[in-house]
Amino acid sequence: DRMEVVRGPAALLYGTSALGGVVNVYDKRISEKRLDTPVSGSIETRAESVDLSRAVVGGVDAQVKDFVFHVDGFKRRSNDIDIPGFARTEELRETEPLDYPEPRGTLPSSDTDSSNLTLGSSYVFSKGFFGAAVSQYDTRYGVPNGEPDVSIDARRQRVDVRGGVNETGEWISSATARVGIVDYDHTEYEGAVAGTEYKQNGFDGRVDLTHAETHSVRGAWGIEVQGSHVEAIGEEAFQPPTDTSTYSIFALEEIFLSDSVTWQVGARLDWNSVQTSGFSTEPADDESRYELPTSQSTGVVWDFASDYDLTLAVAHTERAPNGQELFADGPHAATGVYEIGDSSLGLERSWGSDLTLRKKSGWLRGFLGGFYTRYWDYVSLNPTGGIQDGLPVYQFQALGADFFGFESQLAAFIVDRPGHEFSVDLQPDYLWARDRDNGQYLPRIAPLRVKAGVNYDRRDLARLRLEVQQVFAQHHTADFETSTDGYTMLNLYLSKELPAVAENFELFARGSNLLGEKARNHVSFIKDVAPLPGASAMLGFRLRF
């Protein structure tokens, strides 16, 4: 339904990477309010040329007295992705020749077949709601990691229960509680032969309380309990059975120092436990890790003009390493590497700052932000140059690291009237990261990127966006990491509402990588064997009712 990005001290309500921010996704599966109409919904279908994908997605909401019911689902199938030229880089083709023809024109093992069905219902009363939703997701997809004919067959069942009340008292203004239970498993295949089976069961429950503004102070408190059991079964299992538990308390307070200055303070305390009994093929080696990470963040928002604000945030964060970082020891099909953990890893600690200038209205709008974070014991998965089981070896290591960069989004509205808009935008971003101990660059760091677009939206005509994205070459690489060439993507999006056909009927089309650029994503583990898709055209329609 909508998404929001939470940054600064408020991000500690959801985790310990305060300055990195989190993305909240809101859906209608458990409705928190009554509907505006007795029945509403949408259906959408689309097809794309680059992989001959076919997809349909839809959802319906209905209200019967105080009960709101919801159903949604989708089905998507696609073939192998078309690519310009060879799948593998020229260096790999010269140094590691295959005993079969080099993949060219299409990316092997990149097909998908996925479906999902969700049912939800909630009881909505004058001061709150209570509801539940169940979801079943099934997918079979190829893994284009350079090994022939590798695929994964996965299933996920999820149950969510959520409830909340408003106006609970003079001081507490609202309270919400939620529980999510997930049962996930997948099986890796080589051709038709089943290999490693991976299972994960998870639980997440939390309670959030918000208090009304008192003496120019308002805020939110909460507790959260998380647990998971991960198990890989098979000769190529890359992680032993692992149980993880986390118990958290967190708080965020906003203090209104004046009409233009707001001070935010956030804190989070986690009690983290990771336990394993080792691989079943080896002697029992019970190992338990207990950590008590604490994180704090503070920030100031200054509305120094009617449509401007300046935000400064500073955070100290601590994160406990997860089971994969501690105990991995085996081939990981998704990344195409042999991963080795380090059970001696301690807390990952950092100090960071973030400064953002934002303009909220007027003909020129957007933001410009810069950040710097210094890590102690940053957990990084680094290539070692070794080979095991025919795969490159990557080792989880703790190191001192510095991250800094900027991101921005600026839009100039040349025409900005109701029903008629014409604008241009520019979105550059850059990240620089280096090992402070030896001066080496860190692996899989995105290069400088610049996106520019022209937008035209006229209600009685159409909506159009022409976009150019320039991704520069990345030569700041770690040891045993290959560099990546830059590329230019030209994309086009066009949509047209057809009220003569139906009240809310929309046709839309998208052209991606129209120049047919050969592009590789430097952040990807499999970039040297799996380039990005070639030129593509997508056509679809959407009906809302």
Coordinates of C-alpha atoms in Angstrom, one line a residue:
D1 CA 0.0 0.0 0.0
R2 CA 2.8 2.4 0.9
M3 CA 6.4 2.5 2.1
E4 CA 8.3 4.9 4.4
V5 CA 12.0 5.3 5.1
V6 CA 12.9 5.8 8.8
R7 CA 16.3 7.3 9.6
G8 CA 18.1 8.9 12.6
P9 CA 17.2 8.1 16.2
A10 CA 13.7 6.7 15.2
A11 CA 15.4 3.8 13.4
L12 CA 16.5 2.3 16.8
L13 CA 12.8 1.3 17.2
Y14 CA 13.5 -1.4 14.6
G15 CA 17.1 -2.4 14.9
T16 CA 20.7 -1.3 15.7
S17 CA 21.7 0.2 12.4
A18 CA 20.5 3.7 13.4
L19 CA 22.0 5.8 10.7
G20 CA 21.6 3.3 7.9
G21 CA 17.8 3.5 8.3
V22 CA 15.0 1.0 7.8
V23 CA 12.2 0.7 5.3
N24 CA 8.7 0.2 6.7
V25 CA 6.2 -1.5 4.3
Y26 CA 2.5 -1.1 5.0
D27 CA -0.1 -3.4 3.5
K28 CA -3.9 -4.0 3.9
R29 CA -3.7 -7.6 5.1
I30 CA -4.7 -6.6 8.6
S31 CA -6.9 -3.5 8.3
E32 CA -6.6 -1.0 11.1
K33 CA -9.6 1.1 10.1
R34 CA -12.9 0.7 8.4
L35 CA -13.1 0.9 4.6
D36 CA -14.4 3.9 2.7
T37 CA -16.5 1.6 0.5
P38 CA -18.1 -1.8 1.1
V39 CA -15.8 -3.5 -1.5
S40 CA -12.6 -2.3 -3.1
G41 CA -9.7 -3.9 -4.9
S42 CA -7.4 -4.0 -7.9
I43 CA -6.0 -6.4 -10.5
E44 CA -2.9 -6.0 -12.5
T45 CA -1.2 -8.1 -15.2
R46 CA 2.0 -7.5 -17.1
A47 CA 4.4 -9.2 -19.6
E48 CA 8.0 -8.4 -20.3
S49 CA 10.2 -9.3 -23.3
V50 CA 13.6 -9.7 -21.7
D51 CA 12.6 -13.0 -20.0
L52 CA 9.1 -13.6 -21.4
S53 CA 7.7 -13.1 -18.0
R54 CA 4.0 -13.3 -17.3
A55 CA 2.5 -12.0 -14.1
V56 CA -0.9 -11.3 -12.6
V57 CA -1.5 -9.8 -9.1
G58 CA -4.7 -8.8 -7.4
G59 CA -6.4 -8.1 -4.1
V60 CA -9.9 -7.5 -2.7
D61 CA -11.0 -5.8 0.6
A62 CA -14.6 -6.1 1.9
Q63 CA -16.3 -4.9 5.0
V64 CA -19.2 -6.6 6.8
K65 CA -20.4 -4.5 9.8
D66 CA -17.3 -4.2 12.0
F67 CA -15.2 -6.9 10.2
V68 CA -12.8 -6.2 7.3
F69 CA -11.8 -9.1 5.1
H70 CA -8.8 -9.2 2.8
V71 CA -7.5 -11.5 0.1
D72 CA -4.5 -11.0 -2.3
G73 CA -2.3 -13.1 -4.4
F74 CA 0.0 -13.2 -7.4
K75 CA 1.4 -15.6 -10.0
R76 CA 4.6 -15.0 -12.0
R77 CA 6.5 -17.1 -14.5
S78 CA 9.6 -16.2 -16.5
N79 CA 12.2 -17.8 -18.7
D80 CA 16.0 -17.3 -18.7
I81 CA 16.9 -13.6 -18.9
D82 CA 18.2 -12.2 -22.2
I83 CA 21.7 -10.6 -21.9
P84 CA 24.0 -8.8 -24.4
G85 CA 27.0 -11.0 -25.2
F86 CA 28.6 -13.6 -22.9
A87 CA 27.5 -14.3 -19.4
R88 CA 31.0 -14.7 -18.0
T89 CA 33.6 -11.9 -18.1
E90 CA 36.4 -12.0 -20.7
E91 CA 39.0 -12.7 -17.9
L92 CA 37.1 -15.8 -16.8
R93 CA 36.6 -17.1 -20.3
E94 CA 40.4 -16.8 -20.8
T95 CA 41.6 -18.2 -17.5
E96 CA 38.9 -20.7 -16.6
P97 CA 37.6 -22.2 -19.9
L98 CA 34.5 -24.4 -19.7
D99 CA 34.1 -27.9 -21.1
Y100 CA 30.8 -26.8 -22.8
P101 CA 29.9 -23.8 -24.9
E102 CA 30.1 -20.5 -23.2
P103 CA 26.7 -19.1 -22.2
R104 CA 25.8 -16.2 -24.5
G105 CA 22.7 -14.3 -25.2
T106 CA 20.8 -15.7 -22.3
L107 CA 21.7 -16.2 -18.6
P108 CA 21.4 -19.9 -17.7
S109 CA 19.4 -20.8 -14.5
S110 CA 17.7 -17.4 -14.2
D111 CA 14.1 -18.6 -14.7
T112 CA 11.4 -18.2 -12.0
D113 CA 8.0 -19.7 -11.1
S114 CA 6.4 -18.0 -8.1
S115 CA 3.0 -17.7 -6.5
N116 CA 1.5 -16.3 -3.2
L117 CA -1.9 -16.3 -1.5
T118 CA -2.8 -14.3 1.6
L119 CA -6.0 -14.2 3.6
G120 CA -6.6 -11.7 6.3
S121 CA -9.3 -10.4 8.6
S122 CA -9.7 -7.8 11.3
Y123 CA -12.3 -6.5 13.8
V124 CA -12.4 -2.7 13.8
F125 CA -14.0 -0.9 16.8
S126 CA -14.2 2.8 17.8
K127 CA -10.8 2.9 19.5
G128 CA -8.8 0.2 17.8
F129 CA -8.6 -3.1 15.9
F130 CA -7.6 -6.8 16.2
G131 CA -6.8 -9.1 13.3
A132 CA -4.8 -11.9 11.8
A133 CA -3.5 -12.9 8.3
V134 CA -2.0 -16.1 6.9
S135 CA 0.2 -16.3 3.8
Q136 CA 1.5 -19.1 1.6
Y137 CA 4.4 -18.4 -0.8
D138 CA 5.9 -20.9 -3.2
T139 CA 8.7 -20.4 -5.7
R140 CA 11.1 -22.3 -7.8
Y141 CA 13.9 -20.2 -9.3
G142 CA 17.2 -20.7 -11.0
V143 CA 20.5 -19.7 -9.4
P144 CA 22.8 -18.1 -12.0
N145 CA 26.0 -18.5 -10.0
G146 CA 28.1 -20.0 -12.8
E147 CA 27.4 -23.6 -11.9
P148 CA 25.3 -25.5 -14.5
D149 CA 21.6 -26.1 -13.9
V150 CA 21.3 -25.1 -10.2
S151 CA 17.8 -24.2 -8.8
I152 CA 16.0 -23.7 -5.6
D153 CA 12.5 -24.9 -4.6
A154 CA 11.3 -22.8 -1.7
R155 CA 8.1 -22.5 0.5
R156 CA 7.2 -20.1 3.2
Q157 CA 4.2 -20.0 5.5
R158 CA 3.6 -17.0 7.6
V159 CA 1.0 -16.1 10.3
D160 CA 0.6 -12.6 11.6
V161 CA -1.5 -11.4 14.5
R162 CA -1.8 -7.7 15.2
G163 CA -3.9 -5.4 17.4
G164 CA -4.0 -1.9 18.7
V165 CA -5.9 0.6 20.7
N166 CA -6.0 4.4 20.7
E167 CA -6.9 7.0 23.4
T168 CA -5.9 4.5 26.1
G169 CA -5.4 7.1 28.8
E170 CA -4.3 10.6 29.6
W171 CA -0.6 9.8 29.1
I172 CA -0.5 6.7 26.9
S173 CA -2.0 7.7 23.6
S174 CA -1.8 4.4 21.8
A175 CA -0.7 0.8 22.1
T176 CA 0.0 -1.9 19.5
A177 CA 1.0 -5.5 19.7
R178 CA 2.1 -7.9 17.0
V179 CA 3.3 -11.4 16.5
G180 CA 4.7 -13.0 13.4
I181 CA 5.5 -16.7 12.9
V182 CA 7.4 -17.9 9.8
D183 CA 8.1 -21.4 8.6
Y184 CA 10.5 -21.4 5.6
D185 CA 12.3 -24.2 3.8
H186 CA 14.0 -24.7 0.5
T187 CA 15.8 -27.5 -1.4
E188 CA 18.7 -26.9 -3.7
Y189 CA 18.7 -28.9 -6.9
E190 CA 21.4 -29.7 -9.5
G191 CA 19.3 -30.7 -12.5
A192 CA 16.6 -33.0 -11.1
V193 CA 18.8 -34.2 -8.2
A194 CA 17.9 -32.8 -4.7
G195 CA 20.8 -31.6 -2.7
T196 CA 21.0 -29.5 0.5
E197 CA 17.8 -28.7 2.3
Y198 CA 17.6 -25.5 4.3
K199 CA 15.0 -24.9 7.1
Q200 CA 14.3 -21.8 9.1
N201 CA 11.6 -21.2 11.7
G202 CA 11.2 -17.7 13.1
F203 CA 9.2 -15.8 15.7
D204 CA 8.9 -12.1 16.2
G205 CA 6.7 -10.4 18.8
R206 CA 6.7 -6.8 19.9
V207 CA 4.6 -4.2 21.9
D208 CA 4.8 -0.5 21.1
L209 CA 3.5 2.3 23.4
T210 CA 3.3 5.9 22.4
H211 CA 2.7 8.7 24.9
A212 CA 0.9 12.0 24.3
E213 CA 2.8 15.3 24.3
T214 CA 3.5 16.3 27.9
H215 CA 5.6 19.4 28.7
S216 CA 6.7 19.6 25.1
V217 CA 7.8 15.9 25.1
R218 CA 6.3 13.0 23.2
G219 CA 7.7 9.6 22.4
A220 CA 7.4 5.8 22.0
W221 CA 8.6 2.9 24.1
G222 CA 8.6 -0.8 23.4
I223 CA 9.8 -4.4 23.9
E224 CA 10.5 -7.0 21.3
V225 CA 11.3 -10.8 21.3
Q226 CA 12.8 -12.6 18.3
G227 CA 13.8 -16.2 17.9
S228 CA 14.9 -18.4 15.0
H229 CA 16.1 -21.9 14.3
V230 CA 18.2 -22.5 11.2
E231 CA 19.2 -25.9 9.9
A232 CA 20.8 -27.1 6.7
I233 CA 20.7 -30.8 5.9
G234 CA 23.0 -32.4 3.3
E235 CA 26.6 -33.0 2.4
E236 CA 27.0 -29.3 1.2
A237 CA 25.4 -27.7 4.3
F238 CA 27.2 -24.4 4.8
Q239 CA 25.9 -23.7 8.4
P240 CA 25.4 -26.0 11.3
P241 CA 22.0 -26.0 13.2
T242 CA 21.8 -22.7 15.0
D243 CA 19.3 -21.2 17.5
T244 CA 19.2 -17.4 17.9
S245 CA 17.2 -15.5 20.5
T246 CA 17.1 -11.7 21.0
Y247 CA 15.2 -9.8 23.7
S248 CA 15.0 -6.0 23.2
I249 CA 13.8 -2.9 24.9
F250 CA 13.8 0.5 23.1
A251 CA 12.7 4.1 23.4
L252 CA 12.4 7.3 21.4
E253 CA 11.7 10.7 22.8
E254 CA 11.1 14.0 20.9
I255 CA 11.6 17.2 22.8
F256 CA 10.3 20.4 21.3
L257 CA 12.8 23.0 22.3
S258 CA 11.0 25.7 20.3
D259 CA 8.7 26.1 17.3
S260 CA 11.6 25.5 15.0
V261 CA 13.9 23.1 16.9
T262 CA 13.1 19.4 17.8
W263 CA 15.6 17.3 19.7
Q264 CA 15.3 13.5 19.3
V265 CA 16.9 10.9 21.6
G266 CA 16.8 7.1 21.0
A267 CA 18.2 4.1 22.8
R268 CA 18.0 0.3 22.4
L269 CA 19.2 -2.6 24.6
D270 CA 19.4 -6.1 23.2
W271 CA 20.2 -9.4 24.9
N272 CA 21.4 -11.8 22.2
S273 CA 22.0 -15.5 22.3
V274 CA 23.4 -17.7 19.5
Q275 CA 23.8 -21.4 20.1
T276 CA 24.9 -24.4 17.9
S277 CA 25.9 -28.0 18.4
G278 CA 28.1 -28.1 15.3
F279 CA 27.7 -30.2 12.1
S280 CA 26.3 -33.7 12.6
T281 CA 29.2 -35.2 10.6
E282 CA 31.7 -33.9 13.2
P283 CA 32.0 -34.6 16.9
A284 CA 29.6 -32.7 19.1
D285 CA 30.9 -29.2 19.7
D286 CA 28.3 -27.2 21.6
E287 CA 29.0 -23.5 21.5
S288 CA 27.0 -20.7 22.9
R289 CA 27.4 -16.9 22.5
Y290 CA 25.7 -14.3 24.7
E291 CA 26.0 -10.6 23.9
L292 CA 24.5 -7.4 25.4
P293 CA 24.7 -4.8 22.6
T294 CA 23.5 -1.3 23.5
S295 CA 22.9 1.5 21.0
Q296 CA 22.1 5.2 21.4
S297 CA 21.3 7.9 19.0
T298 CA 20.5 11.6 19.1
G299 CA 19.5 14.2 16.6
V300 CA 18.3 17.7 16.1
V301 CA 15.8 18.9 13.4
W302 CA 16.0 22.7 12.7
D303 CA 13.2 24.2 10.6
F304 CA 15.1 27.4 10.0
A305 CA 12.8 28.6 7.2
S306 CA 9.2 28.0 6.1
D307 CA 10.2 25.2 3.6
Y308 CA 13.7 24.2 4.8
D309 CA 15.0 22.0 7.6
L310 CA 18.4 20.8 8.6
T311 CA 18.9 17.5 10.4
L312 CA 22.0 16.4 12.3
A313 CA 22.1 12.8 13.8
V314 CA 24.8 11.1 15.8
A315 CA 24.7 7.5 16.8
H316 CA 26.7 4.8 18.7
T317 CA 25.5 1.3 17.6
E318 CA 26.5 -2.2 18.6
R319 CA 25.4 -5.4 16.8
A320 CA 25.9 -9.0 17.7
P321 CA 27.2 -11.3 14.9
N322 CA 24.6 -13.8 13.6
G323 CA 24.9 -17.5 13.2
Q324 CA 26.1 -17.4 9.6
E325 CA 28.9 -15.0 10.5
L326 CA 30.0 -17.1 13.4
F327 CA 29.7 -20.7 12.2
A328 CA 29.4 -20.9 8.4
D329 CA 31.7 -23.6 6.9
G330 CA 30.6 -24.7 3.5
P331 CA 29.4 -23.9 -0.1
H332 CA 26.7 -21.3 -0.3
A333 CA 24.7 -21.9 -3.5
A334 CA 23.1 -18.4 -3.7
T335 CA 26.4 -16.6 -3.7
G336 CA 28.5 -19.3 -5.4
V337 CA 31.3 -19.1 -2.8
Y338 CA 32.6 -21.2 0.0
E339 CA 31.9 -19.3 3.3
I340 CA 33.8 -19.6 6.5
G341 CA 32.7 -18.0 9.7
D342 CA 34.7 -17.0 12.8
S343 CA 33.3 -18.0 16.2
S344 CA 35.6 -15.6 17.9
L345 CA 33.8 -12.5 16.5
G346 CA 32.7 -10.0 19.1
L347 CA 30.3 -7.1 18.9
E348 CA 30.4 -4.9 15.8
R349 CA 30.6 -1.3 17.1
S350 CA 30.4 2.0 15.3
W351 CA 30.1 5.8 15.8
G352 CA 28.4 7.6 13.0
S353 CA 27.0 11.0 12.0
D354 CA 24.5 12.1 9.3
L355 CA 23.8 15.7 8.1
T356 CA 20.9 16.3 5.8
L357 CA 19.5 19.6 4.3
R358 CA 15.9 19.3 3.0
K359 CA 13.7 21.6 1.0
K360 CA 10.0 20.6 1.3
S361 CA 8.1 22.9 -1.0
G362 CA 8.6 25.4 -3.8
W363 CA 9.8 25.0 -7.4
L364 CA 13.0 23.3 -6.2
R365 CA 12.6 20.4 -3.7
G366 CA 14.6 17.6 -2.4
F367 CA 17.4 16.8 0.0
L368 CA 21.2 16.6 0.2
G369 CA 22.8 14.5 2.8
G370 CA 26.3 13.4 3.8
F371 CA 27.3 10.7 6.3
Y372 CA 30.4 9.3 8.0
T373 CA 30.6 6.1 10.1
R374 CA 33.7 4.7 11.9
Y375 CA 33.5 0.9 12.8
W376 CA 35.4 -1.1 15.3
D377 CA 35.2 -4.8 14.5
Y378 CA 33.2 -4.4 11.3
V379 CA 32.1 -7.8 10.2
S380 CA 33.1 -8.2 6.5
L381 CA 32.9 -11.2 4.2
N382 CA 36.2 -11.0 2.4
P383 CA 37.7 -13.1 -0.5
T384 CA 40.8 -14.9 0.6
G385 CA 42.1 -16.1 -2.8
G386 CA 41.7 -19.7 -1.9
I387 CA 39.7 -22.4 -3.6
Q388 CA 37.7 -25.1 -1.8
D389 CA 35.2 -27.6 -3.4
G390 CA 35.8 -25.7 -6.7
L391 CA 34.5 -22.4 -5.2
P392 CA 36.3 -19.2 -4.1
V393 CA 36.8 -19.1 -0.4
Y394 CA 35.3 -16.1 1.5
Q395 CA 36.0 -15.5 5.2
F396 CA 34.0 -13.5 7.8
Q397 CA 36.5 -11.1 9.4
A398 CA 36.4 -8.3 12.0
L399 CA 38.2 -5.2 11.1
G400 CA 38.3 -1.4 11.6
A401 CA 36.6 0.4 8.8
D402 CA 35.6 3.9 7.7
F403 CA 32.5 4.6 5.6
F404 CA 31.6 7.9 4.2
G405 CA 29.6 9.3 1.3
F406 CA 26.6 11.3 0.3
E407 CA 23.2 10.9 -1.3
S408 CA 20.8 13.4 -2.7
Q409 CA 17.6 13.9 -4.6
L410 CA 16.8 17.2 -6.2
A411 CA 13.7 18.0 -8.4
A412 CA 12.9 21.2 -10.3
F413 CA 9.2 21.7 -11.0
I414 CA 8.9 23.8 -14.2
V415 CA 5.1 23.4 -14.3
D416 CA 3.3 22.5 -11.1
R417 CA -0.5 22.9 -11.4
P418 CA -3.3 20.6 -10.4
G419 CA -3.5 18.0 -13.1
H420 CA -0.5 19.2 -14.9
E421 CA 3.2 18.8 -13.9
F422 CA 6.5 19.0 -15.6
S423 CA 9.8 18.4 -13.7
V424 CA 13.4 17.3 -14.0
D425 CA 15.3 15.5 -11.2
L426 CA 18.8 14.6 -10.3
Q427 CA 19.8 11.8 -7.9
P428 CA 23.6 11.2 -7.3
D429 CA 25.0 9.0 -4.5
Y430 CA 28.4 7.8 -3.6
L431 CA 29.9 5.4 -0.9
W432 CA 33.6 5.1 0.0
A433 CA 34.7 2.4 2.4
R434 CA 38.2 1.3 3.5
D435 CA 39.8 -1.0 6.0
R436 CA 41.4 1.4 8.5
D437 CA 44.0 -1.2 9.6
N438 CA 45.7 -1.8 6.3
G439 CA 44.3 0.9 3.9
Q440 CA 42.6 -1.7 1.6
Y441 CA 39.2 -1.0 0.1
L442 CA 36.3 -3.2 1.2
P443 CA 34.7 -5.6 -1.2
R444 CA 31.3 -5.1 -2.9
I445 CA 31.0 -1.3 -2.5
A446 CA 28.8 0.4 -5.0
P447 CA 30.5 3.0 -7.2
L448 CA 29.4 6.6 -7.9
R449 CA 25.9 6.6 -9.4
V450 CA 24.0 9.5 -11.0
K451 CA 20.3 9.3 -12.1
A452 CA 18.6 12.0 -14.0
G453 CA 15.0 12.1 -15.2
V454 CA 12.4 14.1 -17.0
N455 CA 8.8 13.8 -15.8
Y456 CA 5.6 14.9 -17.5
D457 CA 2.2 14.3 -16.0
R458 CA -1.0 15.6 -17.4
R459 CA -4.2 14.1 -16.1
D460 CA -6.1 14.2 -19.4
L461 CA -3.2 13.0 -21.5
A462 CA -0.6 10.6 -20.0
R463 CA 2.2 10.2 -17.4
L464 CA 5.8 10.0 -18.8
R465 CA 9.2 9.5 -17.3
L466 CA 12.5 9.4 -19.3
E467 CA 15.5 8.4 -17.1
V468 CA 19.2 8.1 -17.6
Q469 CA 21.3 6.3 -15.0
Q470 CA 25.1 6.5 -15.1
V471 CA 26.9 4.0 -13.0
F472 CA 30.7 4.7 -13.0
A473 CA 33.4 2.1 -13.0
Q474 CA 34.5 0.6 -9.7
H475 CA 38.3 0.2 -9.5
H476 CA 38.5 0.7 -5.7
T477 CA 38.5 -3.1 -5.0
A478 CA 39.6 -5.4 -2.2
D479 CA 42.3 -8.1 -2.7
F480 CA 41.2 -10.9 -4.9
E481 CA 38.2 -8.8 -6.1
T482 CA 37.7 -7.9 -9.7
S483 CA 36.9 -4.4 -10.9
T484 CA 33.7 -3.5 -12.7
D485 CA 33.2 -1.3 -15.8
G486 CA 30.8 1.6 -15.8
Y487 CA 27.6 1.7 -17.8
T488 CA 24.7 3.9 -18.9
M489 CA 21.1 2.8 -18.6
L490 CA 18.3 4.5 -20.5
N491 CA 14.8 3.8 -19.2
L492 CA 11.3 5.0 -20.2
Y493 CA 8.0 4.7 -18.4
L494 CA 4.6 5.6 -19.9
S495 CA 1.1 5.3 -18.4
K496 CA -2.3 6.3 -19.6
E497 CA -5.6 6.2 -17.7
L498 CA -8.6 5.3 -19.8
P499 CA -11.8 6.5 -18.0
A500 CA -13.9 5.7 -21.1
V501 CA -13.1 2.0 -20.5
A502 CA -13.5 2.0 -16.7
E503 CA -13.3 4.5 -14.0
N504 CA -9.8 3.4 -12.9
F505 CA -8.3 1.5 -15.8
E506 CA -4.7 2.2 -16.5
L507 CA -2.4 1.0 -19.3
F508 CA 1.3 1.2 -18.7
A509 CA 4.6 0.4 -20.5
R510 CA 8.2 0.4 -19.5
G511 CA 11.4 0.2 -21.5
S512 CA 14.5 -0.8 -19.5
N513 CA 18.1 -0.6 -20.6
L514 CA 17.0 0.6 -24.0
L515 CA 20.6 1.0 -25.2
G516 CA 21.3 -2.7 -24.6
E517 CA 24.2 -1.9 -22.3
K518 CA 26.4 -4.8 -21.0
A519 CA 26.2 -4.1 -17.2
R520 CA 27.4 -5.8 -14.1
N521 CA 26.4 -4.9 -10.5
H522 CA 29.5 -4.5 -8.5
V523 CA 27.7 -5.3 -5.2
S524 CA 26.7 -8.8 -6.4
F525 CA 28.7 -11.9 -5.5
I526 CA 27.9 -13.4 -9.0
K527 CA 28.6 -10.3 -11.1
D528 CA 31.4 -12.0 -13.1
V529 CA 29.1 -14.7 -14.3
A530 CA 25.7 -13.0 -14.3
P531 CA 25.3 -9.6 -16.0
L532 CA 22.2 -7.4 -15.7
P533 CA 19.4 -8.0 -18.1
G534 CA 19.6 -6.5 -21.7
A535 CA 17.1 -4.3 -23.5
S536 CA 13.5 -5.0 -22.4
A537 CA 10.0 -3.8 -23.0
M538 CA 7.2 -4.4 -20.5
L539 CA 3.4 -3.8 -21.1
G540 CA 0.6 -4.1 -18.6
F541 CA -2.7 -2.9 -17.3
R542 CA -4.2 -2.1 -13.9
L543 CA -7.8 -2.0 -12.9
R544 CA -8.9 -0.5 -9.6
F545 CA -12.4 -0.7 -8.2

